[in-house]
């Protein structure tokens, strides 16, 4: 579908859904500054996102969109979004809102309107007037936080002003500028990468001069146009190499190369190995099902499956590290919520061996067994090292496991040296969900913090995993030298956390006043796997002392 078709569909969507019957509601607005990353989070509400300054990339579910000034992006309810900034000087407005209309059978009742939100969930809507989106967002933020309730009500009207301009802009053809031209060229490349593409041809699609197009594309996307075409071709080639019985010559032709030897050279340059070596390394088509944490056992063994669950939020580390190397991406949304679709994709992929979590549902197990041999991972225990050795034994990688474990122990010694007196601390690990704190310590945390590093847990004799409710006052009463706080990345918890940080109860805590609370992310701290525990370990010097880990500490696992 080309850009003109998308615009026509969006205009039809807006007209057909009865825009005059909509009611808008502003729930919250915040302006995020001084951070280079907003962790992917699940939102239950519709969210409008505006880049106010700097540069950044919007991660929306599986899509990555370079953000543009004066452009409003939308992430619908029940989806995930996050932002990667290129520096700490960017500012982003995050507006949580809802669109509602009268219910068909009961006009006195309002229901969520999804049609108009969907119309905005494209590559973004650019407002014609420079600075208009930014000004409305900043005004809305000021009004929403005003002490006068009338001014807070005025923020609702400012939201409606923004929505009016969005829908008005979305109804008419977008103004043609270089950014839109680049997007049009990129989409053309996505659809025509098999064909013979040149800078001249792509510049013609964008209606720009070849030199200007080449320079602008690289500055905007961080990769040259022809390298982007190569990435598309290599991604398709890897899938065909693993999932089809096609000859190398036919694969080369399928992805846009007439000469199979030239294709092989390009493949080696891009992937570091020849096509034949790539196939040999994946001679057993290994698939992971049910939990992305299984990848945390495979990475130490240098094993890359050809199919696995991946998602920017629920499997962010593996999505970033292995996404381009894993051929078949299963859906990891909410930890295998879409299991039926995943089972279907596995059946189509025809793996030789499937790794799945221990205790998988009997019906799922039966379906998996009908697809390929199934290996259930060791049950979660307090001995992940034994689990790694067991998996390595099954995959014929025992020597690799022992090398990794030796490197891990060296890293433990190095982290202990870097942390120094910081290890003489009592550490309380806490999670916040909704409006409730919990003293929380899973088996991975316990092994690394209180086993490998020898730190102390405030509750003597506690058995792990540990999870019990805490009041705010008990955070101080525990007497911990350091609190590691994990805040659940979902809408209600984040809203409550934002309000809590401004409350007298929170600000009066000794741990808060003494700057002894550190925020830790769900990934890797909620995962139990060798890779996750190694990443937790690497963050400890900074968490305990405020010092960033040395280069050796970061690279010691790469051998």
PDB file of C-alpha atoms in Angstrom, residues 405-514:
ATOM      1  CA  UNK A 405      30.685 -20.542  34.085  1.00  0.00           C
ATOM      2  CA  UNK A 406      34.410 -20.010  34.602  1.00  0.00           C
ATOM      3  CA  UNK A 407      34.128 -16.551  33.031  1.00  0.00           C
ATOM      4  CA  UNK A 408      31.148 -15.785  35.279  1.00  0.00           C
ATOM      5  CA  UNK A 409      33.122 -16.615  38.425  1.00  0.00           C
ATOM      6  CA  UNK A 410      35.948 -14.348  37.246  1.00  0.00           C
ATOM      7  CA  UNK A 411      33.412 -11.584  36.778  1.00  0.00           C
ATOM      8  CA  UNK A 412      32.076 -12.150  40.313  1.00  0.00           C
ATOM      9  CA  UNK A 413      35.584 -11.606  41.680  1.00  0.00           C
ATOM     10  CA  UNK A 414      36.018  -8.471  39.591  1.00  0.00           C
ATOM     11  CA  UNK A 415      32.666  -7.011  40.704  1.00  0.00           C
ATOM     12  CA  UNK A 416      33.523  -7.737  44.342  1.00  0.00           C
ATOM     13  CA  UNK A 417      36.773  -5.808  43.888  1.00  0.00           C
ATOM     14  CA  UNK A 418      34.995  -2.872  42.247  1.00  0.00           C
ATOM     15  CA  UNK A 419      32.225  -2.747  44.860  1.00  0.00           C
ATOM     16  CA  UNK A 420      34.713  -2.816  47.740  1.00  0.00           C
ATOM     17  CA  UNK A 421      33.119  -1.637  50.987  1.00  0.00           C
ATOM     18  CA  UNK A 422      29.793  -1.465  49.172  1.00  0.00           C
ATOM     19  CA  UNK A 423      29.444  -5.187  49.837  1.00  0.00           C
ATOM     20  CA  UNK A 424      29.165  -4.545  53.579  1.00  0.00           C
ATOM     21  CA  UNK A 425      25.541  -3.553  53.142  1.00  0.00           C
ATOM     22  CA  UNK A 426      22.080  -4.825  53.874  1.00  0.00           C
ATOM     23  CA  UNK A 427      20.010  -4.720  50.687  1.00  0.00           C
ATOM     24  CA  UNK A 428      16.215  -4.793  50.546  1.00  0.00           C
ATOM     25  CA  UNK A 429      14.747  -5.684  47.152  1.00  0.00           C
ATOM     26  CA  UNK A 430      11.226  -4.339  46.670  1.00  0.00           C
ATOM     27  CA  UNK A 431       8.613  -4.363  43.932  1.00  0.00           C
ATOM     28  CA  UNK A 432       5.737  -1.919  43.457  1.00  0.00           C
ATOM     29  CA  UNK A 433       2.540  -3.135  41.807  1.00  0.00           C
ATOM     30  CA  UNK A 434      -0.576  -0.962  41.633  1.00  0.00           C
ATOM     31  CA  UNK A 435      -0.385   0.875  44.984  1.00  0.00           C
ATOM     32  CA  UNK A 436       1.228  -1.897  47.013  1.00  0.00           C
ATOM     33  CA  UNK A 437       4.867  -2.435  47.935  1.00  0.00           C
ATOM     34  CA  UNK A 438       6.219  -5.963  48.388  1.00  0.00           C
ATOM     35  CA  UNK A 439       9.478  -7.150  49.886  1.00  0.00           C
ATOM     36  CA  UNK A 440      10.393  -9.247  46.883  1.00  0.00           C
ATOM     37  CA  UNK A 441      13.378 -11.421  46.106  1.00  0.00           C
ATOM     38  CA  UNK A 442      13.305 -14.152  43.481  1.00  0.00           C
ATOM     39  CA  UNK A 443      15.780 -17.010  43.235  1.00  0.00           C
ATOM     40  CA  UNK A 444      18.030 -15.229  40.740  1.00  0.00           C
ATOM     41  CA  UNK A 445      18.298 -12.101  42.882  1.00  0.00           C
ATOM     42  CA  UNK A 446      19.000 -14.184  45.974  1.00  0.00           C
ATOM     43  CA  UNK A 447      21.733 -16.219  44.303  1.00  0.00           C
ATOM     44  CA  UNK A 448      23.579 -13.203  42.933  1.00  0.00           C
ATOM     45  CA  UNK A 449      23.066 -10.677  45.769  1.00  0.00           C
ATOM     46  CA  UNK A 450      23.263 -12.869  48.847  1.00  0.00           C
ATOM     47  CA  UNK A 451      25.182 -15.808  47.407  1.00  0.00           C
ATOM     48  CA  UNK A 452      27.821 -14.627  44.941  1.00  0.00           C
ATOM     49  CA  UNK A 453      28.291 -11.136  46.435  1.00  0.00           C
ATOM     50  CA  UNK A 454      27.619 -11.950  50.091  1.00  0.00           C
ATOM     51  CA  UNK A 455      25.280  -9.015  50.766  1.00  0.00           C
ATOM     52  CA  UNK A 456      22.758  -9.263  53.597  1.00  0.00           C
ATOM     53  CA  UNK A 457      18.956  -9.477  53.369  1.00  0.00           C
ATOM     54  CA  UNK A 458      17.126  -7.563  56.149  1.00  0.00           C
ATOM     55  CA  UNK A 459      14.895 -10.478  57.115  1.00  0.00           C
ATOM     56  CA  UNK A 460      17.071 -13.080  58.789  1.00  0.00           C
ATOM     57  CA  UNK A 461      16.187 -16.664  57.977  1.00  0.00           C
ATOM     58  CA  UNK A 462      14.059 -15.736  54.960  1.00  0.00           C
ATOM     59  CA  UNK A 463      13.537 -18.482  52.401  1.00  0.00           C
ATOM     60  CA  UNK A 464      13.653 -17.605  48.721  1.00  0.00           C
ATOM     61  CA  UNK A 465      11.758 -16.800  46.615  1.00  0.00           C
ATOM     62  CA  UNK A 466      10.412 -14.175  49.033  1.00  0.00           C
ATOM     63  CA  UNK A 467       7.333 -12.011  48.421  1.00  0.00           C
ATOM     64  CA  UNK A 468       5.344 -10.258  51.147  1.00  0.00           C
ATOM     65  CA  UNK A 469       3.377  -6.970  51.319  1.00  0.00           C
ATOM     66  CA  UNK A 470       5.027  -3.927  52.896  1.00  0.00           C
ATOM     67  CA  UNK A 471       3.672  -0.597  54.054  1.00  0.00           C
ATOM     68  CA  UNK A 472       5.594   2.569  53.211  1.00  0.00           C
ATOM     69  CA  UNK A 473       6.690   2.860  56.826  1.00  0.00           C
ATOM     70  CA  UNK A 474       8.124  -0.670  56.761  1.00  0.00           C
ATOM     71  CA  UNK A 475      10.528   0.365  54.005  1.00  0.00           C
ATOM     72  CA  UNK A 476      12.381   2.344  56.671  1.00  0.00           C
ATOM     73  CA  UNK A 477      11.712  -0.085  59.489  1.00  0.00           C
ATOM     74  CA  UNK A 478      13.551  -2.843  57.599  1.00  0.00           C
ATOM     75  CA  UNK A 479      16.769  -0.924  58.326  1.00  0.00           C
ATOM     76  CA  UNK A 480      18.348  -1.631  54.933  1.00  0.00           C
ATOM     77  CA  UNK A 481      21.428   0.269  53.799  1.00  0.00           C
ATOM     78  CA  UNK A 482      20.157   0.146  50.221  1.00  0.00           C
ATOM     79  CA  UNK A 483      16.732  -0.379  48.631  1.00  0.00           C
ATOM     80  CA  UNK A 484      16.481  -1.746  45.090  1.00  0.00           C
ATOM     81  CA  UNK A 485      13.006  -0.901  43.783  1.00  0.00           C
ATOM     82  CA  UNK A 486      11.339  -2.554  40.817  1.00  0.00           C
ATOM     83  CA  UNK A 487       8.338  -0.547  39.491  1.00  0.00           C
ATOM     84  CA  UNK A 488       5.906  -2.500  37.315  1.00  0.00           C
ATOM     85  CA  UNK A 489       5.690  -0.864  33.871  1.00  0.00           C
ATOM     86  CA  UNK A 490       1.915  -0.691  33.470  1.00  0.00           C
ATOM     87  CA  UNK A 491      -0.382   2.323  33.496  1.00  0.00           C
ATOM     88  CA  UNK A 492      -1.963   2.162  36.951  1.00  0.00           C
ATOM     89  CA  UNK A 493       1.317   1.434  38.721  1.00  0.00           C
ATOM     90  CA  UNK A 494       3.177   4.185  36.860  1.00  0.00           C
ATOM     91  CA  UNK A 495       0.463   6.738  37.632  1.00  0.00           C
ATOM     92  CA  UNK A 496       0.478   5.766  41.312  1.00  0.00           C
ATOM     93  CA  UNK A 497       4.275   5.857  41.433  1.00  0.00           C
ATOM     94  CA  UNK A 498       4.336   9.325  39.909  1.00  0.00           C
ATOM     95  CA  UNK A 499       1.946  10.633  42.581  1.00  0.00           C
ATOM     96  CA  UNK A 500       3.686   8.752  45.407  1.00  0.00           C
ATOM     97  CA  UNK A 501       7.039  10.406  44.709  1.00  0.00           C
ATOM     98  CA  UNK A 502       5.472  13.803  45.479  1.00  0.00           C
ATOM     99  CA  UNK A 503       3.832  12.637  48.715  1.00  0.00           C
ATOM    100  CA  UNK A 504       5.100  13.616  52.194  1.00  0.00           C
ATOM    101  CA  UNK A 505       5.079   9.934  53.235  1.00  0.00           C
ATOM    102  CA  UNK A 506       7.575   9.032  50.517  1.00  0.00           C
ATOM    103  CA  UNK A 507       9.793  12.098  50.784  1.00  0.00           C
ATOM    104  CA  UNK A 508      10.079  11.710  54.565  1.00  0.00           C
ATOM    105  CA  UNK A 509      11.528   8.196  54.357  1.00  0.00           C
ATOM    106  CA  UNK A 510      15.111   8.027  55.634  1.00  0.00           C
ATOM    107  CA  UNK A 511      16.087   5.899  52.628  1.00  0.00           C
ATOM    108  CA  UNK A 512      14.717   8.515  50.227  1.00  0.00           C
ATOM    109  CA  UNK A 513      16.243  11.484  52.037  1.00  0.00           C
ATOM    110  CA  UNK A 514      19.564   9.653  52.158  1.00  0.00           C
TER     111      UNK A 514
END
